Amino acid sequence: EDQVTQSPEALRLQEGESSSLNCSYTVSGLRGLFWYRQDPGKGPEFLFTLYSAGEEKEKERLKATLTKKESFLHITAPKPEDSATYLCAVQAMNTGFQKLVFGTGTRLLVSP
Amino acid sequence: DAGVTQSPTHLIKTRGQQVTLRCSPKSGHDTVSWYQQALGQGPQFIFQYYEEEERQRGNFPDRFSGHQFPNYSSELNVNALLLGDSALYLCASSFRLRDDEQFFGPGTRLTVL
């Protein structure tokens, strides 16, 4: 069964203190790995899709990387507005359609 | 360009009742997926609709059913509500032939008392 594990569950950073979030996955053939940001009470907001090991994508202070077993979301010099829950999800190759399997997320709090 | 919209925003029901949630996909999208997100958890896949048919289903009982209309909008129906059905219900839309991005709506918060 496809599975996604995210760590840590919660992370508290000072503004400007860089760190990384981890997403470990087991899937029967990876079609894509997705990162989303979710603010309290709202729907997830799409950030990145990664398809193959070694791939990297960047957006402002965020950089996502992918290996064969895990993905990292690096946050450089975070600001308080980066506070949110970050969700990782995988899509398996053997599904004909677009089911996403999510982890439980990492709650990030950035203090000024 | 309107994104994914969902209605209602909030809903309170009692056990045993039935509920219908609605979703309009992002313009140009033809596929709608529904997810259930319990508090503190990640979203769990319920089912997906394409060309007005259920194409894939997660581990949810038959009390959960859906429909897709010719204009690609969708409904999620839940019968015989249980306390455990309380959650944020999310709709995500995508374009079948370009599935690298699924856009989520704001969700419907369902509370079952």
Coordinates of C-alpha atoms in Angstrom, one line a residue:
Chain A
E1 CA 0.0 0.0 0.0
D2 CA 1.3 3.5 -0.9
Q3 CA 2.4 5.4 2.2
V4 CA 3.7 8.9 3.0
T5 CA 5.4 9.9 6.3
Q6 CA 6.3 13.5 7.1
S7 CA 8.6 14.7 9.8
P8 CA 8.8 16.6 12.0
E9 CA 5.1 16.8 12.9
A10 CA 5.7 20.4 14.0
L11 CA 8.5 22.9 13.7
R12 CA 9.1 26.2 15.3
L13 CA 11.6 28.6 13.7
Q14 CA 12.8 32.1 14.3
E15 CA 12.5 34.4 11.3
G16 CA 15.5 33.9 9.1
E17 CA 16.3 30.5 10.5
S18 CA 16.6 28.1 7.6
S19 CA 15.5 24.4 7.9
S20 CA 14.1 21.4 6.0
L21 CA 11.0 19.3 6.1
N22 CA 11.1 15.7 5.3
C23 CA 8.7 13.4 3.3
S24 CA 9.5 9.7 3.1
Y25 CA 7.4 7.6 0.8
T26 CA 6.8 4.1 -0.3
V27 CA 4.9 3.7 -3.6
S28 CA 4.6 1.1 -6.3
G29 CA 6.2 3.2 -9.0
L30 CA 6.2 6.9 -8.4
R31 CA 4.4 9.0 -11.0
G32 CA 4.8 12.3 -9.1
L33 CA 5.4 13.8 -5.7
F34 CA 3.5 16.9 -4.7
W35 CA 4.0 19.6 -2.1
Y36 CA 1.1 21.7 -0.9
R37 CA 0.8 24.5 1.7
Q38 CA -2.4 24.6 3.8
D39 CA -3.5 27.5 6.0
P40 CA -5.9 26.8 8.9
G41 CA -9.4 26.1 7.7
K42 CA -8.5 26.4 4.0
G43 CA -7.9 24.1 1.1
P44 CA -4.3 23.1 0.2
E45 CA -2.4 25.4 -2.2
F46 CA -0.3 23.8 -4.8
L47 CA 3.5 24.4 -4.5
F48 CA 5.5 21.9 -6.5
T49 CA 5.4 18.6 -8.5
L50 CA 8.6 16.5 -8.7
Y51 CA 8.8 13.5 -11.0
S52 CA 12.2 11.9 -10.9
A53 CA 15.1 11.5 -8.5
G54 CA 17.5 14.4 -8.6
E55 CA 14.8 16.9 -9.7
E56 CA 14.7 20.2 -7.8
K57 CA 12.2 23.1 -8.0
E58 CA 12.3 26.5 -6.3
K59 CA 9.7 29.1 -5.5
E60 CA 10.7 32.2 -3.5
R61 CA 12.1 30.9 -0.2
L62 CA 11.1 27.3 -0.9
K63 CA 13.1 24.6 -2.6
A64 CA 11.9 21.0 -3.1
T65 CA 14.2 18.1 -3.9
L66 CA 13.5 14.4 -4.6
T67 CA 15.4 11.1 -4.1
K68 CA 14.2 7.6 -4.7
K69 CA 12.9 7.3 -1.1
E70 CA 12.2 10.8 0.1
S71 CA 11.7 14.5 -0.6
F72 CA 12.8 17.5 1.2
L73 CA 11.3 21.0 1.4
H74 CA 14.0 23.5 2.2
I75 CA 12.9 26.8 3.6
T76 CA 15.6 29.5 3.4
A77 CA 15.3 32.6 5.7
P78 CA 11.7 32.0 6.5
K79 CA 9.3 34.8 7.3
P80 CA 6.2 34.7 9.6
E81 CA 3.9 34.5 6.5
D82 CA 5.5 31.1 5.8
S83 CA 3.7 29.7 8.8
A84 CA 1.3 27.0 7.6
T85 CA 1.0 23.2 7.4
Y86 CA 3.0 21.7 4.5
L87 CA 1.6 18.6 3.0
C88 CA 3.4 16.0 0.9
A89 CA 1.5 13.6 -1.4
V90 CA 2.4 10.9 -3.9
Q91 CA 0.7 9.7 -7.1
A92 CA 1.4 6.1 -8.1
M93 CA 2.3 5.0 -11.6
N94 CA -0.2 2.2 -11.6
T95 CA -3.3 4.3 -11.0
G96 CA -5.0 5.3 -14.2
F97 CA -6.3 8.4 -12.6
Q98 CA -5.1 11.0 -10.3
K99 CA -5.5 9.7 -6.7
L100 CA -3.2 11.5 -4.3
V101 CA -2.0 9.8 -1.1
F102 CA -1.1 12.4 1.5
G103 CA 1.0 12.5 4.6
T104 CA -0.2 14.1 7.8
G105 CA 1.8 17.3 7.3
T106 CA 4.3 19.4 9.1
R107 CA 3.0 22.4 11.0
L108 CA 5.5 25.2 10.6
L109 CA 5.4 28.3 12.9
V110 CA 7.8 31.1 12.1
S111 CA 8.2 33.7 14.9
P112 CA 9.3 37.3 14.3
Chain B
D1 CA -10.5 33.1 -13.8
A2 CA -12.5 31.5 -10.9
G3 CA -10.7 28.7 -9.1
V4 CA -12.4 25.7 -7.5
T5 CA -15.5 26.7 -5.6
Q6 CA -17.4 24.7 -3.0
S7 CA -20.7 25.1 -1.2
P8 CA -21.7 25.4 1.5
T9 CA -18.8 26.7 3.6
H10 CA -20.1 25.2 6.8
L11 CA -22.7 22.7 7.6
I12 CA -24.1 21.2 10.8
K13 CA -26.1 18.0 10.8
T14 CA -27.2 15.4 13.3
R15 CA -26.5 11.7 13.2
G16 CA -28.5 9.7 10.7
Q17 CA -29.1 12.6 8.4
Q18 CA -28.0 13.0 4.8
V19 CA -25.9 15.7 3.3
T20 CA -25.0 17.0 -0.2
L21 CA -21.9 19.0 -0.9
R22 CA -21.2 20.8 -4.1
C23 CA -18.1 21.6 -6.2
S24 CA -17.5 23.6 -9.3
P25 CA -14.1 22.9 -10.9
K26 CA -11.6 25.5 -12.1
S27 CA -12.3 26.7 -15.6
G28 CA -10.9 24.3 -18.2
H29 CA -10.8 21.3 -15.8
D30 CA -12.8 18.2 -16.5
T31 CA -11.9 15.9 -13.5
V32 CA -13.1 16.3 -10.0
S33 CA -11.7 14.4 -6.9
W34 CA -13.1 14.5 -3.4
Y35 CA -11.1 14.2 -0.2
Q36 CA -12.0 14.0 3.5
Q37 CA -9.6 15.7 6.0
A38 CA -10.1 15.0 9.6
L39 CA -8.6 17.5 12.1
G40 CA -4.9 17.2 12.3
Q41 CA -4.7 14.7 9.5
G42 CA -3.8 14.8 5.8
P43 CA -6.6 14.6 3.2
Q44 CA -7.9 11.1 2.4
F45 CA -9.1 10.3 -1.1
I46 CA -12.8 9.4 -1.4
F47 CA -13.4 9.1 -5.1
Q48 CA -12.8 10.8 -8.5
Y49 CA -15.1 11.6 -11.3
Y50 CA -14.4 12.0 -15.0
E51 CA -16.8 12.0 -17.9
E52 CA -19.7 11.8 -15.4
E53 CA -18.5 8.4 -14.1
E54 CA -16.7 7.4 -10.9
R55 CA -13.3 6.3 -12.0
Q56 CA -11.5 5.5 -8.8
R57 CA -12.5 5.1 -5.2
G58 CA -10.7 5.1 -1.9
N59 CA -11.6 3.1 1.3
F60 CA -14.9 4.7 2.0
P61 CA -18.2 2.9 2.6
D62 CA -21.1 3.0 0.1
R63 CA -22.7 5.7 2.3
F64 CA -20.5 8.1 0.4
S65 CA -21.7 8.6 -3.2
G66 CA -21.2 11.2 -5.8
H67 CA -22.2 12.6 -9.2
Q68 CA -20.7 14.6 -11.9
F69 CA -22.8 16.8 -14.2
P70 CA -22.2 17.6 -17.9
N71 CA -20.7 21.0 -17.0
Y72 CA -18.1 19.1 -14.9
S73 CA -19.4 20.2 -11.5
S74 CA -19.9 17.6 -8.9
E75 CA -21.8 16.6 -5.8
L76 CA -20.7 14.5 -2.8
N77 CA -23.6 12.8 -0.9
V78 CA -23.2 11.2 2.5
N79 CA -26.1 9.1 3.9
A80 CA -26.7 8.0 7.5
L81 CA -24.2 10.5 9.0
L82 CA -22.0 9.3 11.8
L83 CA -20.1 11.5 14.3
G84 CA -16.9 10.3 12.6
D85 CA -17.9 11.9 9.4
S86 CA -17.2 15.4 10.9
A87 CA -14.3 16.7 8.8
L88 CA -13.3 19.2 6.1
Y89 CA -14.4 18.0 2.7
L90 CA -12.2 19.1 -0.1
C91 CA -12.8 19.1 -3.8
A92 CA -9.9 19.1 -6.2
S93 CA -10.1 19.7 -9.9
S94 CA -7.6 18.9 -12.7
F95 CA -7.4 18.4 -16.5
R96 CA -7.4 14.7 -17.4
L97 CA -4.6 15.0 -19.9
R98 CA -2.4 17.2 -17.8
D99 CA -2.5 15.9 -14.3
D100 CA 0.6 17.4 -12.7
E101 CA -1.5 19.9 -10.8
Q102 CA -4.6 19.4 -8.8
F103 CA -6.3 22.6 -7.5
F104 CA -8.2 22.4 -4.3
G105 CA -11.2 24.4 -3.3
P106 CA -11.6 26.0 0.1
G107 CA -13.5 23.0 1.5
T108 CA -16.8 22.5 3.3
R109 CA -16.6 22.1 7.1
L110 CA -19.1 19.4 8.1
T111 CA -20.0 19.0 11.8
V112 CA -22.1 16.0 12.8
L113 CA -23.7 16.2 16.2

